Short mmCIF file of C-alpha atoms in Angstrom, two decimals:
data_model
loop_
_atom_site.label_atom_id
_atom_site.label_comp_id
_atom_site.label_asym_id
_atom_site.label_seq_id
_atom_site.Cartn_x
_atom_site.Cartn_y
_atom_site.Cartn_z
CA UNK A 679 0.00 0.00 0.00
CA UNK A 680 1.10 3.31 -0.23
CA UNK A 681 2.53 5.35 1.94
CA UNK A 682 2.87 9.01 1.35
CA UNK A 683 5.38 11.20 2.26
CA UNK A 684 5.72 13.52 5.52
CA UNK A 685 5.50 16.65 3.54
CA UNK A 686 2.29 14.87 1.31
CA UNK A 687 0.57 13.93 4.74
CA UNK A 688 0.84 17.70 5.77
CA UNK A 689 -1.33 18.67 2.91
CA UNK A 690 -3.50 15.76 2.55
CA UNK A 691 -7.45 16.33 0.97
CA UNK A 692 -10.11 15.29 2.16
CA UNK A 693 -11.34 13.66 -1.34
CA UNK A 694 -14.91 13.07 -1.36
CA UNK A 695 -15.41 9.49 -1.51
CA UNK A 696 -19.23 9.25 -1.83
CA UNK A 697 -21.96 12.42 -3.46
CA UNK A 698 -22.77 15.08 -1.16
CA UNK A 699 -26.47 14.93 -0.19
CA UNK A 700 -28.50 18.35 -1.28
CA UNK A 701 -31.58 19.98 -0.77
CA UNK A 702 -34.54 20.29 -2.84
CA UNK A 703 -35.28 17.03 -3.76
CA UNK A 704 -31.83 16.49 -6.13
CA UNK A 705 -30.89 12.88 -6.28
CA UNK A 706 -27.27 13.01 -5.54
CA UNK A 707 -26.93 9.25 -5.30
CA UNK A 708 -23.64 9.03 -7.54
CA UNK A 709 -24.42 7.01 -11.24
CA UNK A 710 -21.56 5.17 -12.43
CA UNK A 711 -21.18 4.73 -16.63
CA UNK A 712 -21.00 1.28 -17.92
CA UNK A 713 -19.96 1.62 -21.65
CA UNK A 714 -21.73 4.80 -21.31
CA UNK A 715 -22.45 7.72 -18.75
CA UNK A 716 -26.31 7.98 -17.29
CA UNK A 717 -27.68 11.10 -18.55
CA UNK A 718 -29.65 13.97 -17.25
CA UNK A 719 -29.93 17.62 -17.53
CA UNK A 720 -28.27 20.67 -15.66
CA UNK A 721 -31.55 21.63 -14.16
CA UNK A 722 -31.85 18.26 -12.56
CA UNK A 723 -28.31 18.12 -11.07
CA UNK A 724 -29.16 21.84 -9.83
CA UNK A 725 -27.47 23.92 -12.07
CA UNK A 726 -28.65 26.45 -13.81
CA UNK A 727 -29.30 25.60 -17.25
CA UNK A 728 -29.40 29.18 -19.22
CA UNK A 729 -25.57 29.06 -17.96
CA UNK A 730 -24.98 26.34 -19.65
CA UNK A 731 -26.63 27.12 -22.56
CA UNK A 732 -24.84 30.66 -22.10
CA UNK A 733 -21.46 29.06 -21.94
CA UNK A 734 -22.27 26.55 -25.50
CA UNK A 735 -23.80 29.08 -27.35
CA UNK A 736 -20.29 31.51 -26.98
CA UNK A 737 -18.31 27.85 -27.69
CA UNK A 738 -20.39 27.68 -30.96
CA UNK A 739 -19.76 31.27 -31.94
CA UNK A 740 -15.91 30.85 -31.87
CA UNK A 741 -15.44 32.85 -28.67
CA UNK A 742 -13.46 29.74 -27.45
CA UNK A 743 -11.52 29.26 -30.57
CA UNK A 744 -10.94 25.98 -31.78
CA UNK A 745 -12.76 23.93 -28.79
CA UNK A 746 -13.32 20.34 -29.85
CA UNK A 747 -15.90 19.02 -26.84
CA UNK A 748 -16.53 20.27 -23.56
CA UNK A 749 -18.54 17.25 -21.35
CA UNK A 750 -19.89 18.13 -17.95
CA UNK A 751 -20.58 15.71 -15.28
CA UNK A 752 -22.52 16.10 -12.25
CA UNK A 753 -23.34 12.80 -9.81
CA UNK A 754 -22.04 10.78 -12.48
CA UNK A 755 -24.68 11.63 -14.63
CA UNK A 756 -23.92 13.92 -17.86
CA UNK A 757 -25.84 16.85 -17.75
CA UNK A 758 -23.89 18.50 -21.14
CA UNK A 759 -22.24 16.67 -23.57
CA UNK A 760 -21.55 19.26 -26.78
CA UNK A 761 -18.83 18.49 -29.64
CA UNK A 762 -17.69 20.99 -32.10
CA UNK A 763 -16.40 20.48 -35.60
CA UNK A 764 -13.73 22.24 -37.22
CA UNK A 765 -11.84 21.41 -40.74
CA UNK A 766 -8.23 20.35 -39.37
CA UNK A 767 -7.45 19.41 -42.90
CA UNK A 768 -7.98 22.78 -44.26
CA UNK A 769 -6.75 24.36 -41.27
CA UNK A 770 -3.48 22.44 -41.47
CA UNK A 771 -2.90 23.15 -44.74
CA UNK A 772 -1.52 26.97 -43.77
CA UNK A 773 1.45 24.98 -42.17
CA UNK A 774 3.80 22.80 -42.26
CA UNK A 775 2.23 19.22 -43.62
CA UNK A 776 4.89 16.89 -42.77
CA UNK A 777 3.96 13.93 -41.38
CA UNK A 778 4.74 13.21 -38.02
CA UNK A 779 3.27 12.49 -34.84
CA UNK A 780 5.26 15.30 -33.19
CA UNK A 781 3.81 17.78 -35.92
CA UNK A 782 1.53 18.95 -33.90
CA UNK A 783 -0.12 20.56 -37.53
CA UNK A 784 -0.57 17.05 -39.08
CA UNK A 785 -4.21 16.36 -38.92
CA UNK A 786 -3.78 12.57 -38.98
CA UNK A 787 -2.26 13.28 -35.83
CA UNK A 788 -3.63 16.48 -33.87
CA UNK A 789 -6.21 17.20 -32.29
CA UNK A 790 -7.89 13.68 -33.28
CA UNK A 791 -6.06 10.34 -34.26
CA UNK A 792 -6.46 9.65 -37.62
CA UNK A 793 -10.39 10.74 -37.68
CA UNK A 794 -11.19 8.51 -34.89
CA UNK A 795 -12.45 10.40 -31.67
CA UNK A 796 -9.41 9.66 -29.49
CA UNK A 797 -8.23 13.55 -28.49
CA UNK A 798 -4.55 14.36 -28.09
CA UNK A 799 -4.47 14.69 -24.40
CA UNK A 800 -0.58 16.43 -24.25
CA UNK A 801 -0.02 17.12 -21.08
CA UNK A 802 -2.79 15.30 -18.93
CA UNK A 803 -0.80 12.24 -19.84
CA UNK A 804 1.18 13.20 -17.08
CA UNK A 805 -1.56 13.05 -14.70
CA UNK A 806 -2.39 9.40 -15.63
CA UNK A 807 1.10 8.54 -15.60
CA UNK A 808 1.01 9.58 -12.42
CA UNK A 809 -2.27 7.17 -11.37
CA UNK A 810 -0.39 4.27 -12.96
CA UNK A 811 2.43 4.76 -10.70
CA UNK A 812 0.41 5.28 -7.88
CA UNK A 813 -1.26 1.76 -8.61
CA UNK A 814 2.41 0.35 -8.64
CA UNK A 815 3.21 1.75 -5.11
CA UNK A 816 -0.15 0.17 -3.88
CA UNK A 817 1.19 -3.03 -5.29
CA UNK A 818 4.67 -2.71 -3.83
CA UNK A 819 6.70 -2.46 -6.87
CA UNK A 820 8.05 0.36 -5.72
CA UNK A 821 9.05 1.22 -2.05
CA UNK A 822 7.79 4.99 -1.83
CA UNK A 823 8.15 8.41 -3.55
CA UNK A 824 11.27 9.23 -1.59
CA UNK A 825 12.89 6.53 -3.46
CA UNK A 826 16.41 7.66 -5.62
CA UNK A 827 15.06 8.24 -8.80
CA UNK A 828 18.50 7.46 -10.57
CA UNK A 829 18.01 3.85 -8.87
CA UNK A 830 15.79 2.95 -11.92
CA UNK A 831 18.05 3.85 -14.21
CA UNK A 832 21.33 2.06 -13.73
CA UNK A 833 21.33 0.31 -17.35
CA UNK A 834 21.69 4.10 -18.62
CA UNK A 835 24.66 4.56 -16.56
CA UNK A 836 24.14 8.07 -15.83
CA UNK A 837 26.68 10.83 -14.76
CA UNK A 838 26.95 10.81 -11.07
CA UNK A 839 29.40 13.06 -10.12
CA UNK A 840 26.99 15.78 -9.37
CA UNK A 841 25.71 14.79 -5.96
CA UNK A 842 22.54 16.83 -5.98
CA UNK A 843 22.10 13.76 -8.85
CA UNK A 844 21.65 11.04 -6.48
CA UNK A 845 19.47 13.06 -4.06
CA UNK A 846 16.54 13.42 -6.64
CA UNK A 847 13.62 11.60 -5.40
CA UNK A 848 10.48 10.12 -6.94
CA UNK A 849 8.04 12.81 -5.12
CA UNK A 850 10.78 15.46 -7.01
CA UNK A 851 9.96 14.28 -10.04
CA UNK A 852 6.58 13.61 -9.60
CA UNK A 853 6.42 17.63 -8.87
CA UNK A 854 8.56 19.11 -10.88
CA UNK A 855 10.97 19.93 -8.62
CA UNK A 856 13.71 17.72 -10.37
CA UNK A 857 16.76 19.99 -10.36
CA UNK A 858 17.42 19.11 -13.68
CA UNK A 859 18.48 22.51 -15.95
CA UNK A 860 15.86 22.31 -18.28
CA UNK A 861 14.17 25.12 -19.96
CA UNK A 862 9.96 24.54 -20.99
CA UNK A 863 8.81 27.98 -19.66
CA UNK A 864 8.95 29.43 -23.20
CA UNK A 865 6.94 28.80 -26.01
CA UNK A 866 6.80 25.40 -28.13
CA UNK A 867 7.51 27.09 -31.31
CA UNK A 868 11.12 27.88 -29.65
CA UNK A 869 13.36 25.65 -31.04
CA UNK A 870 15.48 26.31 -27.33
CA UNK A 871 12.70 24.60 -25.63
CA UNK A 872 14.07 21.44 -23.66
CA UNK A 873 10.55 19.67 -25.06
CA UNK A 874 10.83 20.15 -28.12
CA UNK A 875 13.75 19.15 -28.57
CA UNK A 876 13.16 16.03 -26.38
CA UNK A 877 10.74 15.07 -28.85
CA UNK A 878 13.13 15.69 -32.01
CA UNK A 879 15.58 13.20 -30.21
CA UNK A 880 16.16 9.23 -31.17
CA UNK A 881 16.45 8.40 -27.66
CA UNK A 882 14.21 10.41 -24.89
CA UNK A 883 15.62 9.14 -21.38
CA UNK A 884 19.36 9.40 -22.32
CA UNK A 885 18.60 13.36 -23.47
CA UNK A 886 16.81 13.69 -20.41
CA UNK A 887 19.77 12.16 -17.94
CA UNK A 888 22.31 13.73 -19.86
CA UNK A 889 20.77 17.21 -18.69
CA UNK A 890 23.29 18.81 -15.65
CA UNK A 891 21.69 19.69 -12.43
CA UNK A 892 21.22 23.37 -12.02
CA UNK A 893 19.09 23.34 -8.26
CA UNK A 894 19.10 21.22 -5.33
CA UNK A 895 16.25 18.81 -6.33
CA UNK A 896 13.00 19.37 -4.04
CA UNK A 897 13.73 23.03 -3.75
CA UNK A 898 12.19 24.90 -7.15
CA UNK A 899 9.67 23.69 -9.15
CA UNK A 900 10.43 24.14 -12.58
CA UNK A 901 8.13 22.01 -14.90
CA UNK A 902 9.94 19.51 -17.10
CA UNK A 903 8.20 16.95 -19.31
CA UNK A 904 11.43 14.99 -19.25
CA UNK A 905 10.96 14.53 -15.42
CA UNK A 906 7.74 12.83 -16.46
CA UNK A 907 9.06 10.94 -19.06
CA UNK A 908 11.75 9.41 -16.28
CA UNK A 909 8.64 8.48 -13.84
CA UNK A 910 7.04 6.29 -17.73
CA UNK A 911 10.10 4.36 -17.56
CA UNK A 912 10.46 3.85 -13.57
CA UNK A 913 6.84 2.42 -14.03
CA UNK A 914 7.96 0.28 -16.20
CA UNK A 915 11.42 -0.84 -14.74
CA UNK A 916 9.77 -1.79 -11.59
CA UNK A 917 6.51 -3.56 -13.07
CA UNK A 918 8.06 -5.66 -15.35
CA UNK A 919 5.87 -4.00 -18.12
CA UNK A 920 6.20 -1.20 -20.28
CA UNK A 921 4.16 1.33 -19.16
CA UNK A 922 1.26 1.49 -21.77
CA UNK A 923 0.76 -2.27 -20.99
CA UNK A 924 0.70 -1.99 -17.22
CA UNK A 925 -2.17 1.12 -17.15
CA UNK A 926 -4.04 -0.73 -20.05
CA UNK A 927 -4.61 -3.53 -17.48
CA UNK A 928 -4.35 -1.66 -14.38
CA UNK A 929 -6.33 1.15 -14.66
CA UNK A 930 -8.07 1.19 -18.18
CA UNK A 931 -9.55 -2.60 -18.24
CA UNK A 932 -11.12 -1.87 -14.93
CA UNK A 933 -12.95 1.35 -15.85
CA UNK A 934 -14.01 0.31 -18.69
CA UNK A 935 -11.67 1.88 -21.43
CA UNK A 936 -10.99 -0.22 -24.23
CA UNK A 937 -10.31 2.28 -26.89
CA UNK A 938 -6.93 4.73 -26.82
CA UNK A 939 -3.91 5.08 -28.42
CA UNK A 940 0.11 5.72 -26.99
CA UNK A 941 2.67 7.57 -28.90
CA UNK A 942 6.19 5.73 -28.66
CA UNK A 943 9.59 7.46 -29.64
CA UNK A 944 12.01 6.28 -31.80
CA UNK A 945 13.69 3.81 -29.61
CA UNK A 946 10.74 2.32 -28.48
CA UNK A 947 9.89 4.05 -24.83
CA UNK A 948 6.42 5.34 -24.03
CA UNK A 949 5.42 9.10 -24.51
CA UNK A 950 4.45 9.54 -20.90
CA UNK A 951 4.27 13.71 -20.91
CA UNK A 952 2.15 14.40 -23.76
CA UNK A 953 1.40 11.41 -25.84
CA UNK A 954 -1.71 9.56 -25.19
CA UNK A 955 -5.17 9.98 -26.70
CA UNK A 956 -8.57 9.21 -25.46
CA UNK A 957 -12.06 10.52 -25.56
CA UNK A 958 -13.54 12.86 -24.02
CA UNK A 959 -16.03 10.34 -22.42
CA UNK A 960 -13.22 8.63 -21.07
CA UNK A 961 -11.02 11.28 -20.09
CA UNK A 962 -13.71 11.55 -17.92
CA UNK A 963 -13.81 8.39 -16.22
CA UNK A 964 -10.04 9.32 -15.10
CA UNK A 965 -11.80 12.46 -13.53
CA UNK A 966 -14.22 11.03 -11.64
CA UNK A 967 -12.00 7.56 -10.32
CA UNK A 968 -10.54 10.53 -8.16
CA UNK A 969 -13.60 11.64 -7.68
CA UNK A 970 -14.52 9.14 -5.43
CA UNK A 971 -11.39 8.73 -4.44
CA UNK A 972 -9.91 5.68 -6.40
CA UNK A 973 -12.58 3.65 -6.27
CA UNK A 974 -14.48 2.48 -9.60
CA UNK A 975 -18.43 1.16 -8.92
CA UNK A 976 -17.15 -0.16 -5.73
CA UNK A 977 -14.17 -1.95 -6.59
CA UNK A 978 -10.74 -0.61 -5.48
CA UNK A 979 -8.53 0.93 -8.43
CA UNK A 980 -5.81 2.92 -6.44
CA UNK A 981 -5.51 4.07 -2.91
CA UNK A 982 -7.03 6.76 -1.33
CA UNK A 983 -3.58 7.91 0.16
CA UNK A 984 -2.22 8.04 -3.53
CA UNK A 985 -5.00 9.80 -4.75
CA UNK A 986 -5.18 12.35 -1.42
CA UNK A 987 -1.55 13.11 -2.07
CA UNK A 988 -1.78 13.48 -6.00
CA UNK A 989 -4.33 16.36 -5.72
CA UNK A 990 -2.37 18.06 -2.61
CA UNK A 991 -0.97 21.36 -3.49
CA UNK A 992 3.00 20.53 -2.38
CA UNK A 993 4.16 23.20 -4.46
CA UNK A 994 1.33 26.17 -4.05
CA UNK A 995 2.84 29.22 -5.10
CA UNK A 996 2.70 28.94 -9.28
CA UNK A 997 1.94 31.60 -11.78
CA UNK A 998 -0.06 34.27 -9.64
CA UNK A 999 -3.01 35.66 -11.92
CA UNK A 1000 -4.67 38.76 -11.62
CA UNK A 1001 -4.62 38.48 -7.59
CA UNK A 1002 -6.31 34.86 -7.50
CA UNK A 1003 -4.72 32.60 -5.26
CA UNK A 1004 -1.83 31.07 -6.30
CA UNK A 1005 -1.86 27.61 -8.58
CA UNK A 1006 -0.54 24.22 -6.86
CA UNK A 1007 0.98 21.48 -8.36
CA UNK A 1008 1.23 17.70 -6.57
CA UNK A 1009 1.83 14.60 -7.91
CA UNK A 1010 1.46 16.03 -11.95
CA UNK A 1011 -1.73 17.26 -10.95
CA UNK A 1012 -2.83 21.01 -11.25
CA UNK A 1013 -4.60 22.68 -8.18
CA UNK A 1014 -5.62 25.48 -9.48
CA UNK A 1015 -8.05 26.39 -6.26
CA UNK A 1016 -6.81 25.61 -3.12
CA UNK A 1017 -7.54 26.57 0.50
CA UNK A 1018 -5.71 25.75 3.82
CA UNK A 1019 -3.71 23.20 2.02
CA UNK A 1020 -7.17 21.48 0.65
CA UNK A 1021 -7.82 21.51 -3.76
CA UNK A 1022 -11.29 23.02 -4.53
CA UNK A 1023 -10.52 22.09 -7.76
CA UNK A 1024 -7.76 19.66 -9.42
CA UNK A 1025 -6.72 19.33 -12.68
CA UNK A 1026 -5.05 17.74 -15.80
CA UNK A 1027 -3.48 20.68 -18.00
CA UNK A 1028 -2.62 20.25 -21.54
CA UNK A 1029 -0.95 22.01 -24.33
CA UNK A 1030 -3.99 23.58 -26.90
CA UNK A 1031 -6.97 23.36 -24.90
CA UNK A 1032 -7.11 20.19 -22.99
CA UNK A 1033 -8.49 20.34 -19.18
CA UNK A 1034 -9.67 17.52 -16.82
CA UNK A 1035 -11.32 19.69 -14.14
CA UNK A 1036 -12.85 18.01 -10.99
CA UNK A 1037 -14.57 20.27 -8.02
CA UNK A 1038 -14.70 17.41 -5.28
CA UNK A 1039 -17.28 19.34 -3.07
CA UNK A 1040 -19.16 19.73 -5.49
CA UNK A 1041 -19.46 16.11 -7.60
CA UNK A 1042 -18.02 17.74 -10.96
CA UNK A 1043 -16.03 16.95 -13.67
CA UNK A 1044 -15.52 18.58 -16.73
CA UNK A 1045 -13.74 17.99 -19.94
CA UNK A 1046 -12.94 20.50 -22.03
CA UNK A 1047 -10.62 19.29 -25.43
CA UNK A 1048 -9.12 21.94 -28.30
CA UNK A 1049 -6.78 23.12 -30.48
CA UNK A 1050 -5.83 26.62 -29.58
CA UNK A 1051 -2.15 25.83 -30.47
CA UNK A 1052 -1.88 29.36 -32.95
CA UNK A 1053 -3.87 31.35 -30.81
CA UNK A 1054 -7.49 33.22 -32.03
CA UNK A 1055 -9.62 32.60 -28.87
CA UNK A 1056 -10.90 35.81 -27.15
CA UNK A 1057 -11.63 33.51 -24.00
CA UNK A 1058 -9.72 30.63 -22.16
CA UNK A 1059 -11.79 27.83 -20.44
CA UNK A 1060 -8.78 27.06 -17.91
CA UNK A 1061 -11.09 28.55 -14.82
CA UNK A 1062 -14.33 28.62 -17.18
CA UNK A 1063 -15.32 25.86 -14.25
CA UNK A 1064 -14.82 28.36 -11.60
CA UNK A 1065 -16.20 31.17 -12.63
CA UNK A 1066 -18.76 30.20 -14.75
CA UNK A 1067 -20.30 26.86 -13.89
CA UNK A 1068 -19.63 26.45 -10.27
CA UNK A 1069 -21.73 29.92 -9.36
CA UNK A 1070 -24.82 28.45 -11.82
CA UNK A 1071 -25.04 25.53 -9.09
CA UNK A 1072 -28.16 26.25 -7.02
#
């Protein structure tokens, strides 16, 4: 089982594990989806439907850009389920056309793969990563997040004569508080970004261990897809399985997700910060497993602890905006809201538009999927959850 951390147990939340009971005659007994989500209606789940209709009808004008599908979830039930259709083809053809999964212009490739309805999820494939590893801890492949991270990776033989090296930890990876000199806070059309050219590289772990150290790890958060990348392959190092394989039968097969797809680079390792795809519906069902707090129609998926600690804002001073509290980060989770060391809301962020937003008082999950990679949208739906949805809830 795991075990969290000291500095995790400090901050753990108190994830709701069942639906809160309400007033006025809602039925807040939780659904759960079988190959498909119950449905209902806003006004039945006690939100105000002209806000909802509000918030689709400025989607469908453009206001949003180039948003894909935005799914909203309340008690398990679906209570707005809208998709949006845009011309990637045509779009794509303004740019570059080559074709390759890490053209993030192809349209065989992004936003949908290869006209099926699997959604480029970038970076929320962190935030799963993160859930399969969790499951691996609960299973005692690995001892605990304050493991060496560099103790996976002895095959690679990596430079140890920096000895803030062999001090990095799981839980530093796991939020972004590596040490590694790597430089993502700039855009992804730099060609200096340390992502980019990750993903222009034959072999993705040796770039990332060849990086120096340029902090003492567990000190600055600095966000670095490579550090994700690392946690893919200690999944699969201490499993026995390559990572894809071991959250297909760990986590997928018991929530009922059958259908997704897993980018691999060149030499064969598994895209674990930005390259998995699934839909919207079951982007979803990752939402609401923490939700009620790792549990799936009553059978256990991952641990409460792991879950509590993933959705704990460790780091809780990020990107200050327009005097809102601060955003947290845990275990590759967003916290975007947080109070007294408790989320309000949690999140998977991705690059172009992709959000897995879950308001645990509440019972909500929402799903919002895009492709605002070139810019064009007078509004962002990154607190659209917040501010617009959560006051509609009567």
């Amino acid at each position: 089982m795991f075990r969290p951390s000291h500095s995790s147990l400090l901050l753990l939340l108190a994830v709701c594990a069942c639906a809160p009971s309400e007033p006025g005659g809602i039925d807040a007994t939780p659904g759960w989806p079988g190959e498909s989500w119950p449905v209902s209606n806003p006004a039945a789940e006690g939100i105000a439907p002209e806000v909802i209709d509000s918030l689709v009808a400025e989607m469908a004008a453009g206001e949003y850009g180039l948003i894909d599908h935005f799914l909203l979830i309340r008690h398990g039930r679906i209570v707005a389920d809208h998709h949006f259709e845009h011309d990637y083809a045509a779009i794509a053809s303004a740019f570059d056309t080559a074709n390759h999964q890490y053209n993030y212009d192809h349209p065989e490739w992004h936003p949908y793969y290869r006209d099926t309805d699997l959604h480029t999820l970038q970076s929320v494939t962190k935030s799963v990563t993160s859930v399969a590893m969790g499951i691996a801890l609960d299973e005692g492949h690995i001892s605990g997040v304050e493991a060496p991270a560099l103790s996976f990776f002895e095959a690679y033989d990596p430079d140890m004569s920096d000895p803030r090296r062999a001090r990095m930890t799981l839980e530093d990876l796991l939020t972004m508080r590596s040490g590694i000199d790597w430089n993502e806070m700039t855009s992804y059309d730099d060609a200096s970004n340390s992502c980019i050219q990750m993903e222009a590289s034959d072999a993705w772990i040796d770039f990332v261990l060849d990086h120096p150290m340029r902090e003492d790890p567990g000190t600055v958060w600095d966000y670095n897809s490579g550090a994700s990348v690392l946690l893919g392959k200690v999944v699969g190092v201490a499993t026995g399985q390559r990572v894809d394989e071991w959250t297909a039968e760990r986590l997928f097969r018991p929530m009922g997700i059958t259908e997704y797809f897993w980018k691999t680079t060149p030499d064969g390792e598994v895209d674990t910060e930005g390259g998995l795809y699934l839909s919207a519906h079951d982007l979803a069902r990752i939402g609401y497993l923490f939700l009620r707090g790792g549990v799936w129609d009553g059978a256990r998926v991952v641990s409460e602890e792991w879950v509590r600690a993933s959705v704990s804002p460790v780091v809780t001073d990020i990107r200050p905006d327009n005097g809102r509290p601060d955003a947290g980060y845990g275990y590759q989770w967003w916290v975007p809201d947080h109070e007294a060391g408790e989320a309000k809301v949690f999140a998977g962020n991705g690059y172009g538009g992709q959000f897995l937003l879950v308001a645990p008082e509440l019972d909500l999950v929402a799903v919002f999927n895009g492709w605002n990679i070139h810019g064009g949208a007078e509004r962002s739906y990154w607190r659209t959850l917040q501010e617009r949805i959560i006051p509609a809830i009567r």
